[in-house]
Amino acid sequence: YQGGVVPVKSVRIVSIGDLDIEACGGTHVANTSDVEEIKITRTKRIQDGVVRIEFVSGESAKGFVRKKQQDSESREKEEKLKEQEKEKRVERRQLAKERIPIIAKSLSECKEGISTIEDIIMELTESGKANFCYSTSNDYDDIFHIGLGEVLCKADPRLVYCGLFEDGEKIRVIVYAGDEISKEKSAEGIVRSISQILGGAGGGSSKFAQGGGTDKSKKEDAIKNAKTVILE
């Protein structure tokens, strides 16, 4: 026997086959059926030849089974949601692939001044200065902004593209800067400035950066700040 003083006159020991037996002063019943259902929760190797088996019984065992079932259903639900989100991203990527060339062509035909095409605003300035294209519409996501920004800045090396959109509890910002303007107006600097207003942070390179924050009420203030930095 291993353990402290047993608080009873006798200890009942149940032998199972030729397994080693160690008695303990735990729960003792007249009949093993009194403990009802038994579920092993885990096993742990203490030392060579000694394995600790942890289990629950009775109502605790039923609760253990219920929790395992709930956890399994929860994981299954999460996996299903992830798969659905993956499928949606594939669809959005395909849609963006189809729409971006059309929108980019329309934006490339804009004249000097301010033009709006499908909630995307283009501000073209006089020759030699920065051009600014942006959108704060939640109809566009990161896939769209990254695709459109890359196309526009490749076509116009003096263009800065900025996309702000809500993503769950956050508001995200994506910025592209053309080859020429990126030497004067760094995409990373613009993102850091905008993200700070939104209550967050960001980073990247002089040509591409992204960030965001949690203060959705500051979306318009953030884009005004970007406009000031880019067009000053």
PDB file of C-alpha atoms in Angstrom:
ATOM      1  CA  TYR A   1       0.000   0.000   0.000  1.00  0.00           C
ATOM      2  CA  GLN A   2       1.212   3.526  -0.861  1.00  0.00           C
ATOM      3  CA  GLY A   3      -0.185   6.685   0.676  1.00  0.00           C
ATOM      4  CA  GLY A   4      -1.148   8.179   4.011  1.00  0.00           C
ATOM      5  CA  VAL A   5      -3.288   6.777   6.786  1.00  0.00           C
ATOM      6  CA  VAL A   6      -6.479   5.240   5.422  1.00  0.00           C
ATOM      7  CA  PRO A   7      -9.543   6.747   7.175  1.00  0.00           C
ATOM      8  CA  VAL A   8     -11.382   3.392   7.107  1.00  0.00           C
ATOM      9  CA  LYS A   9     -10.938   0.004   8.773  1.00  0.00           C
ATOM     10  CA  SER A  10     -10.619  -1.885   5.518  1.00  0.00           C
ATOM     11  CA  VAL A  11      -9.680  -1.107   1.903  1.00  0.00           C
ATOM     12  CA  ARG A  12     -11.354  -2.945  -0.966  1.00  0.00           C
ATOM     13  CA  ILE A  13      -8.986  -3.778  -3.844  1.00  0.00           C
ATOM     14  CA  VAL A  14     -10.189  -4.927  -7.261  1.00  0.00           C
ATOM     15  CA  SER A  15      -7.724  -7.042  -9.204  1.00  0.00           C
ATOM     16  CA  ILE A  16      -7.742  -6.929 -13.016  1.00  0.00           C
ATOM     17  CA  GLY A  17      -5.848  -9.789 -14.632  1.00  0.00           C
ATOM     18  CA  ASP A  18      -2.145  -9.910 -13.872  1.00  0.00           C
ATOM     19  CA  LEU A  19      -1.704  -6.124 -13.706  1.00  0.00           C
ATOM     20  CA  ASP A  20       0.219  -4.633 -10.802  1.00  0.00           C
ATOM     21  CA  ILE A  21      -2.074  -3.445  -8.025  1.00  0.00           C
ATOM     22  CA  GLU A  22      -1.630  -0.431  -5.764  1.00  0.00           C
ATOM     23  CA  ALA A  23      -4.330   0.298  -3.226  1.00  0.00           C
ATOM     24  CA  CYS A  24      -5.328   3.871  -2.321  1.00  0.00           C
ATOM     25  CA  GLY A  25      -7.631   5.608   0.125  1.00  0.00           C
ATOM     26  CA  GLY A  26      -9.866   7.047  -2.573  1.00  0.00           C
ATOM     27  CA  THR A  27     -13.524   6.447  -3.386  1.00  0.00           C
ATOM     28  CA  HIS A  28     -14.789   3.021  -2.339  1.00  0.00           C
ATOM     29  CA  VAL A  29     -18.129   1.519  -3.239  1.00  0.00           C
ATOM     30  CA  ALA A  30     -19.847  -1.780  -2.559  1.00  0.00           C
ATOM     31  CA  ASN A  31     -20.292  -2.460  -6.260  1.00  0.00           C
ATOM     32  CA  THR A  32     -18.366  -1.045  -9.237  1.00  0.00           C
ATOM     33  CA  SER A  33     -21.681  -0.305 -10.975  1.00  0.00           C
ATOM     34  CA  ASP A  34     -22.283   2.416  -8.382  1.00  0.00           C
ATOM     35  CA  VAL A  35     -19.732   4.660 -10.091  1.00  0.00           C
ATOM     36  CA  GLU A  36     -21.715   4.361 -13.343  1.00  0.00           C
ATOM     37  CA  GLU A  37     -19.875   5.479 -16.489  1.00  0.00           C
ATOM     38  CA  ILE A  38     -16.085   5.869 -16.421  1.00  0.00           C
ATOM     39  CA  LYS A  39     -14.138   7.935 -18.947  1.00  0.00           C
ATOM     40  CA  ILE A  40     -10.345   8.124 -19.066  1.00  0.00           C
ATOM     41  CA  THR A  41      -9.309  11.766 -19.492  1.00  0.00           C
ATOM     42  CA  ARG A  42      -5.579  11.189 -19.937  1.00  0.00           C
ATOM     43  CA  THR A  43      -2.664   8.899 -19.146  1.00  0.00           C
ATOM     44  CA  LYS A  44       0.779   9.967 -17.989  1.00  0.00           C
ATOM     45  CA  ARG A  45       3.976   7.929 -17.761  1.00  0.00           C
ATOM     46  CA  ILE A  46       5.419   8.588 -14.295  1.00  0.00           C
ATOM     47  CA  GLN A  47       8.438   6.285 -14.613  1.00  0.00           C
ATOM     48  CA  ASP A  48       9.364   2.965 -16.183  1.00  0.00           C
ATOM     49  CA  GLY A  49       6.521   0.558 -15.613  1.00  0.00           C
ATOM     50  CA  VAL A  50       4.354   3.154 -13.855  1.00  0.00           C
ATOM     51  CA  VAL A  51       1.547   4.920 -15.716  1.00  0.00           C
ATOM     52  CA  ARG A  52      -0.924   7.295 -14.110  1.00  0.00           C
ATOM     53  CA  ILE A  53      -4.455   6.995 -15.469  1.00  0.00           C
ATOM     54  CA  GLU A  54      -6.748   9.951 -14.825  1.00  0.00           C
ATOM     55  CA  PHE A  55     -10.467   9.455 -15.228  1.00  0.00           C
ATOM     56  CA  VAL A  56     -13.881  10.794 -14.295  1.00  0.00           C
ATOM     57  CA  SER A  57     -17.037   8.876 -13.446  1.00  0.00           C
ATOM     58  CA  GLY A  58     -20.753   9.299 -12.876  1.00  0.00           C
ATOM     59  CA  GLU A  59     -22.124  12.764 -13.660  1.00  0.00           C
ATOM     60  CA  SER A  60     -18.596  14.077 -14.195  1.00  0.00           C
ATOM     61  CA  ALA A  61     -18.073  11.467 -16.904  1.00  0.00           C
ATOM     62  CA  LYS A  62     -21.309  12.502 -18.602  1.00  0.00           C
ATOM     63  CA  GLY A  63     -20.208  16.141 -18.443  1.00  0.00           C
ATOM     64  CA  PHE A  64     -16.822  15.176 -19.877  1.00  0.00           C
ATOM     65  CA  VAL A  65     -18.485  13.416 -22.816  1.00  0.00           C
ATOM     66  CA  ARG A  66     -20.774  16.400 -23.451  1.00  0.00           C
ATOM     67  CA  LYS A  67     -17.835  18.810 -23.455  1.00  0.00           C
ATOM     68  CA  LYS A  68     -15.859  16.585 -25.843  1.00  0.00           C
ATOM     69  CA  GLN A  69     -18.865  16.534 -28.164  1.00  0.00           C
ATOM     70  CA  GLN A  70     -19.294  20.314 -27.944  1.00  0.00           C
ATOM     71  CA  ASP A  71     -15.583  20.861 -28.610  1.00  0.00           C
ATOM     72  CA  SER A  72     -15.746  18.530 -31.596  1.00  0.00           C
ATOM     73  CA  GLU A  73     -18.793  20.335 -33.006  1.00  0.00           C
ATOM     74  CA  SER A  74     -17.120  23.702 -32.395  1.00  0.00           C
ATOM     75  CA  ARG A  75     -13.964  22.615 -34.251  1.00  0.00           C
ATOM     76  CA  GLU A  76     -16.058  21.255 -37.096  1.00  0.00           C
ATOM     77  CA  LYS A  77     -17.937  24.558 -37.315  1.00  0.00           C
ATOM     78  CA  GLU A  78     -14.687  26.543 -37.321  1.00  0.00           C
ATOM     79  CA  GLU A  79     -13.240  24.355 -40.073  1.00  0.00           C
ATOM     80  CA  LYS A  80     -16.396  24.814 -42.128  1.00  0.00           C
ATOM     81  CA  LEU A  81     -16.236  28.606 -41.702  1.00  0.00           C
ATOM     82  CA  LYS A  82     -12.561  28.614 -42.699  1.00  0.00           C
ATOM     83  CA  GLU A  83     -13.370  26.594 -45.795  1.00  0.00           C
ATOM     84  CA  GLN A  84     -16.227  28.945 -46.689  1.00  0.00           C
ATOM     85  CA  GLU A  85     -13.949  31.973 -46.219  1.00  0.00           C
ATOM     86  CA  LYS A  86     -11.329  30.325 -48.406  1.00  0.00           C
ATOM     87  CA  GLU A  87     -13.911  29.779 -51.143  1.00  0.00           C
ATOM     88  CA  LYS A  88     -15.091  33.395 -50.833  1.00  0.00           C
ATOM     89  CA  ARG A  89     -11.525  34.682 -51.204  1.00  0.00           C
ATOM     90  CA  VAL A  90     -11.090  32.597 -54.347  1.00  0.00           C
ATOM     91  CA  GLU A  91     -14.315  34.094 -55.720  1.00  0.00           C
ATOM     92  CA  ARG A  92     -13.252  37.637 -54.746  1.00  0.00           C
ATOM     93  CA  ARG A  93      -9.848  37.111 -56.338  1.00  0.00           C
ATOM     94  CA  GLN A  94     -11.483  36.008 -59.585  1.00  0.00           C
ATOM     95  CA  LEU A  95     -13.923  38.933 -59.482  1.00  0.00           C
ATOM     96  CA  ALA A  96     -11.086  41.386 -58.828  1.00  0.00           C
ATOM     97  CA  LYS A  97      -9.113  39.873 -61.697  1.00  0.00           C
ATOM     98  CA  GLU A  98     -12.042  40.612 -64.010  1.00  0.00           C
ATOM     99  CA  ARG A  99     -12.903  44.094 -62.690  1.00  0.00           C
ATOM    100  CA  ILE A 100      -9.467  45.622 -62.133  1.00  0.00           C
ATOM    101  CA  PRO A 101      -8.472  45.965 -65.837  1.00  0.00           C
ATOM    102  CA  ILE A 102     -11.807  47.650 -66.619  1.00  0.00           C
ATOM    103  CA  ILE A 103     -11.615  50.080 -63.686  1.00  0.00           C
ATOM    104  CA  ALA A 104      -7.916  50.773 -64.298  1.00  0.00           C
ATOM    105  CA  LYS A 105      -8.639  51.665 -67.932  1.00  0.00           C
ATOM    106  CA  SER A 106     -11.395  54.081 -66.902  1.00  0.00           C
ATOM    107  CA  LEU A 107      -9.139  55.720 -64.298  1.00  0.00           C
ATOM    108  CA  SER A 108      -6.306  56.067 -66.813  1.00  0.00           C
ATOM    109  CA  GLU A 109      -8.607  58.140 -69.014  1.00  0.00           C
ATOM    110  CA  CYS A 110      -9.314  60.709 -66.277  1.00  0.00           C
ATOM    111  CA  LYS A 111      -8.309  64.310 -66.949  1.00  0.00           C
ATOM    112  CA  GLU A 112      -6.557  66.735 -64.608  1.00  0.00           C
ATOM    113  CA  GLY A 113      -8.694  67.419 -61.540  1.00  0.00           C
ATOM    114  CA  ILE A 114     -10.928  65.147 -59.475  1.00  0.00           C
ATOM    115  CA  SER A 115     -12.809  62.196 -60.975  1.00  0.00           C
ATOM    116  CA  THR A 116     -14.858  59.427 -59.359  1.00  0.00           C
ATOM    117  CA  ILE A 117     -15.328  55.972 -60.857  1.00  0.00           C
ATOM    118  CA  GLU A 118     -17.150  53.247 -58.890  1.00  0.00           C
ATOM    119  CA  ASP A 119     -16.378  54.866 -55.502  1.00  0.00           C
ATOM    120  CA  ILE A 120     -12.712  55.264 -56.433  1.00  0.00           C
ATOM    121  CA  ILE A 121     -11.485  58.865 -56.481  1.00  0.00           C
ATOM    122  CA  MET A 122      -8.670  60.016 -58.746  1.00  0.00           C
ATOM    123  CA  GLU A 123      -6.961  63.380 -58.194  1.00  0.00           C
ATOM    124  CA  LEU A 124      -4.638  64.279 -61.050  1.00  0.00           C
ATOM    125  CA  THR A 125      -2.377  67.293 -60.569  1.00  0.00           C
ATOM    126  CA  GLU A 126      -0.198  69.297 -62.915  1.00  0.00           C
ATOM    127  CA  SER A 127       2.837  67.653 -64.458  1.00  0.00           C
ATOM    128  CA  GLY A 128       5.694  66.881 -62.082  1.00  0.00           C
ATOM    129  CA  LYS A 129       3.577  66.652 -58.936  1.00  0.00           C
ATOM    130  CA  ALA A 130       2.090  63.647 -57.159  1.00  0.00           C
ATOM    131  CA  ASN A 131      -1.172  62.120 -58.306  1.00  0.00           C
ATOM    132  CA  PHE A 132      -3.479  60.556 -55.734  1.00  0.00           C
ATOM    133  CA  CYS A 133      -6.035  57.768 -56.129  1.00  0.00           C
ATOM    134  CA  TYR A 134      -8.004  56.417 -53.182  1.00  0.00           C
ATOM    135  CA  SER A 135     -11.135  54.656 -51.973  1.00  0.00           C
ATOM    136  CA  THR A 136     -12.800  54.375 -48.565  1.00  0.00           C
ATOM    137  CA  SER A 137     -15.584  52.079 -49.769  1.00  0.00           C
ATOM    138  CA  ASN A 138     -16.139  48.834 -47.867  1.00  0.00           C
ATOM    139  CA  ASP A 139     -17.140  47.195 -51.155  1.00  0.00           C
ATOM    140  CA  TYR A 140     -13.455  46.595 -51.846  1.00  0.00           C
ATOM    141  CA  ASP A 141     -11.136  44.319 -49.861  1.00  0.00           C
ATOM    142  CA  ASP A 142      -7.381  43.743 -49.619  1.00  0.00           C
ATOM    143  CA  ILE A 143      -7.302  41.542 -52.730  1.00  0.00           C
ATOM    144  CA  PHE A 144      -8.857  44.314 -54.817  1.00  0.00           C
ATOM    145  CA  HIS A 145      -6.739  47.156 -53.400  1.00  0.00           C
ATOM    146  CA  ILE A 146      -3.474  45.270 -53.796  1.00  0.00           C
ATOM    147  CA  GLY A 147      -4.334  44.334 -57.378  1.00  0.00           C
ATOM    148  CA  LEU A 148      -5.580  47.776 -58.460  1.00  0.00           C
ATOM    149  CA  GLY A 149      -2.833  49.684 -56.649  1.00  0.00           C
ATOM    150  CA  GLU A 150      -0.130  47.639 -58.330  1.00  0.00           C
ATOM    151  CA  VAL A 151      -1.621  48.131 -61.808  1.00  0.00           C
ATOM    152  CA  LEU A 152      -2.176  51.892 -61.422  1.00  0.00           C
ATOM    153  CA  CYS A 153       1.237  52.665 -59.911  1.00  0.00           C
ATOM    154  CA  LYS A 154       2.986  50.638 -62.586  1.00  0.00           C
ATOM    155  CA  ALA A 155       1.217  52.705 -65.257  1.00  0.00           C
ATOM    156  CA  ASP A 156       1.834  56.041 -63.475  1.00  0.00           C
ATOM    157  CA  PRO A 157       5.177  56.217 -61.595  1.00  0.00           C
ATOM    158  CA  ARG A 158       4.056  59.440 -59.866  1.00  0.00           C
ATOM    159  CA  LEU A 159       0.823  58.005 -58.463  1.00  0.00           C
ATOM    160  CA  VAL A 160       0.080  57.110 -54.850  1.00  0.00           C
ATOM    161  CA  TYR A 161      -2.802  54.686 -54.331  1.00  0.00           C
ATOM    162  CA  CYS A 162      -4.542  54.348 -50.961  1.00  0.00           C
ATOM    163  CA  GLY A 163      -7.302  51.926 -49.996  1.00  0.00           C
ATOM    164  CA  LEU A 164      -9.134  52.091 -46.650  1.00  0.00           C
ATOM    165  CA  PHE A 165     -11.731  49.480 -45.740  1.00  0.00           C
ATOM    166  CA  GLU A 166     -13.339  47.891 -42.693  1.00  0.00           C
ATOM    167  CA  ASP A 167     -12.372  44.319 -41.881  1.00  0.00           C
ATOM    168  CA  GLY A 168     -14.317  42.969 -38.902  1.00  0.00           C
ATOM    169  CA  GLU A 169     -13.556  45.084 -35.838  1.00  0.00           C
ATOM    170  CA  LYS A 170     -10.625  46.788 -37.572  1.00  0.00           C
ATOM    171  CA  ILE A 171     -10.097  49.279 -40.359  1.00  0.00           C
ATOM    172  CA  ARG A 172      -7.241  48.458 -42.708  1.00  0.00           C
ATOM    173  CA  VAL A 173      -5.156  50.617 -45.024  1.00  0.00           C
ATOM    174  CA  ILE A 174      -3.131  49.599 -48.081  1.00  0.00           C
ATOM    175  CA  VAL A 175      -0.823  52.023 -49.900  1.00  0.00           C
ATOM    176  CA  TYR A 176       1.113  51.746 -53.156  1.00  0.00           C
ATOM    177  CA  ALA A 177       3.551  54.364 -54.464  1.00  0.00           C
ATOM    178  CA  GLY A 178       4.897  54.516 -58.026  1.00  0.00           C
ATOM    179  CA  ASP A 179       8.639  54.231 -58.718  1.00  0.00           C
ATOM    180  CA  GLU A 180       9.263  57.987 -58.999  1.00  0.00           C
ATOM    181  CA  ILE A 181       6.984  59.345 -56.274  1.00  0.00           C
ATOM    182  CA  SER A 182       8.133  56.681 -53.788  1.00  0.00           C
ATOM    183  CA  LYS A 183      11.474  58.515 -53.560  1.00  0.00           C
ATOM    184  CA  GLU A 184       9.628  61.581 -52.232  1.00  0.00           C
ATOM    185  CA  LYS A 185       6.505  60.089 -50.624  1.00  0.00           C
ATOM    186  CA  SER A 186       7.207  56.730 -49.006  1.00  0.00           C
ATOM    187  CA  ALA A 187       4.291  54.278 -48.876  1.00  0.00           C
ATOM    188  CA  GLU A 188       5.513  53.155 -45.461  1.00  0.00           C
ATOM    189  CA  GLY A 189       5.543  56.721 -44.113  1.00  0.00           C
ATOM    190  CA  ILE A 190       2.018  57.344 -45.398  1.00  0.00           C
ATOM    191  CA  VAL A 191       0.713  54.100 -43.863  1.00  0.00           C
ATOM    192  CA  ARG A 192       2.308  54.849 -40.497  1.00  0.00           C
ATOM    193  CA  SER A 193       0.747  58.323 -40.472  1.00  0.00           C
ATOM    194  CA  ILE A 194      -2.723  57.017 -41.391  1.00  0.00           C
ATOM    195  CA  SER A 195      -2.550  54.051 -39.004  1.00  0.00           C
ATOM    196  CA  GLN A 196      -1.616  56.316 -36.102  1.00  0.00           C
ATOM    197  CA  ILE A 197      -4.800  58.332 -36.650  1.00  0.00           C
ATOM    198  CA  LEU A 198      -6.783  55.076 -36.747  1.00  0.00           C
ATOM    199  CA  GLY A 199      -5.286  53.997 -33.428  1.00  0.00           C
ATOM    200  CA  GLY A 200      -2.975  51.341 -34.830  1.00  0.00           C
ATOM    201  CA  ALA A 201       0.309  50.818 -36.637  1.00  0.00           C
ATOM    202  CA  GLY A 202       1.686  49.723 -39.987  1.00  0.00           C
ATOM    203  CA  GLY A 203       4.797  49.147 -42.023  1.00  0.00           C
ATOM    204  CA  GLY A 204       6.270  48.039 -45.314  1.00  0.00           C
ATOM    205  CA  SER A 205       8.570  49.494 -47.962  1.00  0.00           C
ATOM    206  CA  SER A 206       8.752  52.787 -49.846  1.00  0.00           C
ATOM    207  CA  LYS A 207       6.601  51.303 -52.645  1.00  0.00           C
ATOM    208  CA  PHE A 208       4.130  49.142 -50.724  1.00  0.00           C
ATOM    209  CA  ALA A 209       2.888  49.184 -47.143  1.00  0.00           C
ATOM    210  CA  GLN A 210      -0.148  48.218 -45.100  1.00  0.00           C
ATOM    211  CA  GLY A 211      -1.490  48.755 -41.609  1.00  0.00           C
ATOM    212  CA  GLY A 212      -4.632  49.921 -39.846  1.00  0.00           C
ATOM    213  CA  GLY A 213      -6.305  50.453 -36.508  1.00  0.00           C
ATOM    214  CA  THR A 214      -9.519  50.041 -34.550  1.00  0.00           C
ATOM    215  CA  ASP A 215     -10.999  53.563 -34.608  1.00  0.00           C
ATOM    216  CA  LYS A 216     -13.428  53.400 -37.531  1.00  0.00           C
ATOM    217  CA  SER A 217     -14.765  56.881 -36.765  1.00  0.00           C
ATOM    218  CA  LYS A 218     -11.459  58.375 -37.936  1.00  0.00           C
ATOM    219  CA  LYS A 219     -11.650  57.036 -41.499  1.00  0.00           C
ATOM    220  CA  GLU A 220     -12.292  60.436 -43.102  1.00  0.00           C
ATOM    221  CA  ASP A 221      -9.657  62.125 -40.920  1.00  0.00           C
ATOM    222  CA  ALA A 222      -7.169  59.482 -42.011  1.00  0.00           C
ATOM    223  CA  ILE A 223      -7.778  59.998 -45.727  1.00  0.00           C
ATOM    224  CA  LYS A 224      -7.570  63.796 -45.296  1.00  0.00           C
ATOM    225  CA  ASN A 225      -4.219  63.332 -43.606  1.00  0.00           C
ATOM    226  CA  ALA A 226      -3.019  61.133 -46.464  1.00  0.00           C
ATOM    227  CA  LYS A 227      -4.165  63.714 -49.013  1.00  0.00           C
ATOM    228  CA  THR A 228      -2.283  66.473 -47.196  1.00  0.00           C
ATOM    229  CA  VAL A 229       0.917  64.424 -46.989  1.00  0.00           C
ATOM    230  CA  ILE A 230       0.774  63.327 -50.630  1.00  0.00           C
ATOM    231  CA  LEU A 231      -0.376  66.511 -52.346  1.00  0.00           C
ATOM    232  CA  GLU A 232       1.427  69.139 -50.237  1.00  0.00           C
TER     233      GLU A 232
END
